[in-house]
């Protein structure tokens, strides 16, 4: 070693501290820089010498002893710096670590004493006793906090979007994106098993007539001409069927230049499918199987066969062809109750060939006037002239229209104690969307 002008190995280590040789790792996340993810450590790893890398989530300096929570994709793990196993200089440096600093750590996994275990952490039965650490990426004080206490509110959405790199460190968002990844892989495996081929189609394409406006991209090679971003791969997947590929799917990126709504985004991903020589039942069976597989991956079991409701029945019962069936609030027809009454609103609608339809709301009689006005505004936004309000109180049926109804007629409405009945009079193109929004 002297001939090669190298420093003897003994000089690189503190002779009073035994060398720490990492235990061979079986983690699929092992790299040259780490042996495990900290969040995946459990009691089965007790005694293992590990190298970890992650972000400083929280720190606790108890004066001579330092604890910190190290965060990585798998979660949190507690790191302890104690004079019993950590050199003093390392403890001093650890006490100065700021939040969100990126570090690597060498240490040993040990079981926590029973009184020190944390049931709220998946790694709460163990800790890593640190021997050494290195700062990989120093951090300034974060503009928004990543760590939050119980009940602590999130920063304003605008601030979180501005500092998206910090917001994406939150475990909730990471879980969402990881679940999305798992669902995509599940869809791919399922469709592959069904004989579908995943084929990518062009993004820069020719404008085609679709339901929205195209996003356009100018061509450098052909000045004055433009590409269009696809609203869907419709033409390409039909081309594939004509070419004889038989079954196709794609996790397709789609772009539509339209106003934002709760169920519409300018760009989105859809599971795009096309098949040859199939009928409606084939597509329904495929969809039931695919959605069932996706829910099972999410930890939810659903029926293998879905309830089927025809369009006419759905519109009659719910006022919508895509109803939320997690709650009832089904529509009913009250036309015959009002027929022959002297109530002008319903008479005009019935004379024009319309109907009187409504919803019974259990416990709705307790709603305030302000709340009812807000609900009525929703009905009006869908084209209704207003809502006919009736409720059953202590003195019987109450509401502006009650005086136009006979006792027998009100009984036919079947409004129970404490219920609220909201009705709309008009043609189906008015009553359906209005009651759908009210529902």
PDB file of N, CA and C in Angstrom, residues 31-67:
ATOM      1  N   UNK A  31     -30.187  -0.731  -3.765  1.00  0.00           N
ATOM      2  CA  UNK A  31     -29.308  -0.134  -4.775  1.00  0.00           C
ATOM      3  C   UNK A  31     -27.915  -0.027  -4.175  1.00  0.00           C
ATOM      4  N   UNK A  32     -27.019   0.587  -4.922  1.00  0.00           N
ATOM      5  CA  UNK A  32     -25.674   0.810  -4.391  1.00  0.00           C
ATOM      6  C   UNK A  32     -25.685   1.794  -3.230  1.00  0.00           C
ATOM      7  N   UNK A  33     -26.749   2.608  -3.110  1.00  0.00           N
ATOM      8  CA  UNK A  33     -26.824   3.633  -2.072  1.00  0.00           C
ATOM      9  C   UNK A  33     -27.643   3.205  -0.860  1.00  0.00           C
ATOM     10  N   UNK A  34     -28.470   2.146  -0.977  1.00  0.00           N
ATOM     11  CA  UNK A  34     -29.332   1.752   0.140  1.00  0.00           C
ATOM     12  C   UNK A  34     -29.612   0.261   0.060  1.00  0.00           C
ATOM     13  N   UNK A  35     -30.012  -0.285   1.195  1.00  0.00           N
ATOM     14  CA  UNK A  35     -30.372  -1.700   1.249  1.00  0.00           C
ATOM     15  C   UNK A  35     -31.875  -1.905   1.279  1.00  0.00           C
ATOM     16  N   UNK A  36     -32.622  -0.941   1.819  1.00  0.00           N
ATOM     17  CA  UNK A  36     -34.069  -1.064   1.963  1.00  0.00           C
ATOM     18  C   UNK A  36     -34.714   0.317   1.829  1.00  0.00           C
ATOM     19  N   UNK A  37     -36.027   0.314   1.680  1.00  0.00           N
ATOM     20  CA  UNK A  37     -36.815   1.504   1.970  1.00  0.00           C
ATOM     21  C   UNK A  37     -37.112   1.496   3.452  1.00  0.00           C
ATOM     22  N   UNK A  38     -36.994   2.662   4.094  1.00  0.00           N
ATOM     23  CA  UNK A  38     -37.211   2.710   5.535  1.00  0.00           C
ATOM     24  C   UNK A  38     -38.619   2.292   5.920  1.00  0.00           C
ATOM     25  N   UNK A  39     -39.603   2.682   5.118  1.00  0.00           N
ATOM     26  CA  UNK A  39     -40.988   2.381   5.444  1.00  0.00           C
ATOM     27  C   UNK A  39     -41.368   0.932   5.324  1.00  0.00           C
ATOM     28  N   UNK A  40     -40.480   0.099   4.740  1.00  0.00           N
ATOM     29  CA  UNK A  40     -40.806  -1.327   4.614  1.00  0.00           C
ATOM     30  C   UNK A  40     -40.195  -2.163   5.741  1.00  0.00           C
ATOM     31  N   UNK A  41     -39.451  -1.545   6.650  1.00  0.00           N
ATOM     32  CA  UNK A  41     -38.806  -2.302   7.727  1.00  0.00           C
ATOM     33  C   UNK A  41     -39.843  -2.748   8.756  1.00  0.00           C
ATOM     34  N   UNK A  42     -39.689  -3.979   9.261  1.00  0.00           N
ATOM     35  CA  UNK A  42     -40.590  -4.551  10.251  1.00  0.00           C
ATOM     36  C   UNK A  42     -39.760  -5.313  11.298  1.00  0.00           C
ATOM     37  N   UNK A  43     -40.445  -5.933  12.241  1.00  0.00           N
ATOM     38  CA  UNK A  43     -39.738  -6.677  13.294  1.00  0.00           C
ATOM     39  C   UNK A  43     -38.921  -7.831  12.710  1.00  0.00           C
ATOM     40  N   UNK A  44     -39.296  -8.312  11.535  1.00  0.00           N
ATOM     41  CA  UNK A  44     -38.526  -9.390  10.905  1.00  0.00           C
ATOM     42  C   UNK A  44     -37.136  -8.925  10.487  1.00  0.00           C
ATOM     43  N   UNK A  45     -36.930  -7.608  10.445  1.00  0.00           N
ATOM     44  CA  UNK A  45     -35.625  -7.062  10.063  1.00  0.00           C
ATOM     45  C   UNK A  45     -34.746  -6.755  11.278  1.00  0.00           C
ATOM     46  N   UNK A  46     -35.220  -7.015  12.493  1.00  0.00           N
ATOM     47  CA  UNK A  46     -34.443  -6.703  13.697  1.00  0.00           C
ATOM     48  C   UNK A  46     -33.085  -7.405  13.631  1.00  0.00           C
ATOM     49  N   UNK A  47     -32.034  -6.643  13.886  1.00  0.00           N
ATOM     50  CA  UNK A  47     -30.678  -7.166  13.837  1.00  0.00           C
ATOM     51  C   UNK A  47     -29.978  -6.897  12.520  1.00  0.00           C
ATOM     52  N   UNK A  48     -30.733  -6.475  11.521  1.00  0.00           N
ATOM     53  CA  UNK A  48     -30.140  -6.239  10.204  1.00  0.00           C
ATOM     54  C   UNK A  48     -29.387  -4.908  10.179  1.00  0.00           C
ATOM     55  N   UNK A  49     -28.240  -4.908   9.542  1.00  0.00           N
ATOM     56  CA  UNK A  49     -27.496  -3.667   9.300  1.00  0.00           C
ATOM     57  C   UNK A  49     -28.015  -3.090   7.987  1.00  0.00           C
ATOM     58  N   UNK A  50     -28.491  -1.862   8.016  1.00  0.00           N
ATOM     59  CA  UNK A  50     -29.157  -1.306   6.839  1.00  0.00           C
ATOM     60  C   UNK A  50     -28.562   0.039   6.439  1.00  0.00           C
ATOM     61  N   UNK A  51     -28.734   0.361   5.163  1.00  0.00           N
ATOM     62  CA  UNK A  51     -28.474   1.695   4.641  1.00  0.00           C
ATOM     63  C   UNK A  51     -29.794   2.224   4.095  1.00  0.00           C
ATOM     64  N   UNK A  52     -30.166   3.409   4.525  1.00  0.00           N
ATOM     65  CA  UNK A  52     -31.430   4.001   4.103  1.00  0.00           C
ATOM     66  C   UNK A  52     -31.186   5.364   3.475  1.00  0.00           C
ATOM     67  N   UNK A  53     -32.104   5.800   2.649  1.00  0.00           N
ATOM     68  CA  UNK A  53     -32.059   7.139   2.082  1.00  0.00           C
ATOM     69  C   UNK A  53     -33.452   7.724   2.055  1.00  0.00           C
ATOM     70  N   UNK A  54     -33.567   9.009   2.401  1.00  0.00           N
ATOM     71  CA  UNK A  54     -34.882   9.632   2.393  1.00  0.00           C
ATOM     72  C   UNK A  54     -34.839  11.067   2.862  1.00  0.00           C
ATOM     73  N   UNK A  55     -36.037  11.558   3.224  1.00  0.00           N
ATOM     74  CA  UNK A  55     -36.220  12.948   3.623  1.00  0.00           C
ATOM     75  C   UNK A  55     -36.463  13.035   5.125  1.00  0.00           C
ATOM     76  N   UNK A  56     -35.898  14.052   5.749  1.00  0.00           N
ATOM     77  CA  UNK A  56     -36.138  14.272   7.185  1.00  0.00           C
ATOM     78  C   UNK A  56     -37.546  14.827   7.342  1.00  0.00           C
ATOM     79  N   UNK A  57     -38.417  14.026   7.942  1.00  0.00           N
ATOM     80  CA  UNK A  57     -39.832  14.394   8.073  1.00  0.00           C
ATOM     81  C   UNK A  57     -40.083  15.193   9.350  1.00  0.00           C
ATOM     82  N   UNK A  58     -39.553  14.705  10.459  1.00  0.00           N
ATOM     83  CA  UNK A  58     -39.647  15.398  11.761  1.00  0.00           C
ATOM     84  C   UNK A  58     -38.343  15.158  12.516  1.00  0.00           C
ATOM     85  N   UNK A  59     -38.019  16.073  13.435  1.00  0.00           N
ATOM     86  CA  UNK A  59     -36.854  15.884  14.298  1.00  0.00           C
ATOM     87  C   UNK A  59     -37.235  16.211  15.741  1.00  0.00           C
ATOM     88  N   UNK A  60     -36.570  15.527  16.685  1.00  0.00           N
ATOM     89  CA  UNK A  60     -36.765  15.785  18.122  1.00  0.00           C
ATOM     90  C   UNK A  60     -35.391  15.730  18.778  1.00  0.00           C
ATOM     91  N   UNK A  61     -34.915  16.879  19.231  1.00  0.00           N
ATOM     92  CA  UNK A  61     -33.607  16.975  19.876  1.00  0.00           C
ATOM     93  C   UNK A  61     -33.833  17.047  21.381  1.00  0.00           C
ATOM     94  N   UNK A  62     -33.458  15.969  22.075  1.00  0.00           N
ATOM     95  CA  UNK A  62     -33.689  15.889  23.516  1.00  0.00           C
ATOM     96  C   UNK A  62     -32.442  16.256  24.306  1.00  0.00           C
ATOM     97  N   UNK A  63     -31.493  16.917  23.670  1.00  0.00           N
ATOM     98  CA  UNK A  63     -30.276  17.332  24.371  1.00  0.00           C
ATOM     99  C   UNK A  63     -29.340  16.170  24.590  1.00  0.00           C
ATOM    100  N   UNK A  64     -28.602  15.834  23.571  1.00  0.00           N
ATOM    101  CA  UNK A  64     -27.687  14.689  23.674  1.00  0.00           C
ATOM    102  C   UNK A  64     -28.218  13.463  22.966  1.00  0.00           C
ATOM    103  N   UNK A  65     -29.524  13.373  22.817  1.00  0.00           N
ATOM    104  CA  UNK A  65     -30.158  12.276  22.072  1.00  0.00           C
ATOM    105  C   UNK A  65     -31.066  12.908  21.020  1.00  0.00           C
ATOM    106  N   UNK A  66     -30.943  12.441  19.800  1.00  0.00           N
ATOM    107  CA  UNK A  66     -31.737  13.006  18.696  1.00  0.00           C
ATOM    108  C   UNK A  66     -32.548  11.898  18.047  1.00  0.00           C
ATOM    109  N   UNK A  67     -33.833  12.183  17.808  1.00  0.00           N
ATOM    110  CA  UNK A  67     -34.692  11.291  17.055  1.00  0.00           C
ATOM    111  C   UNK A  67     -35.149  12.023  15.793  1.00  0.00           C
TER     112      UNK A  67
END
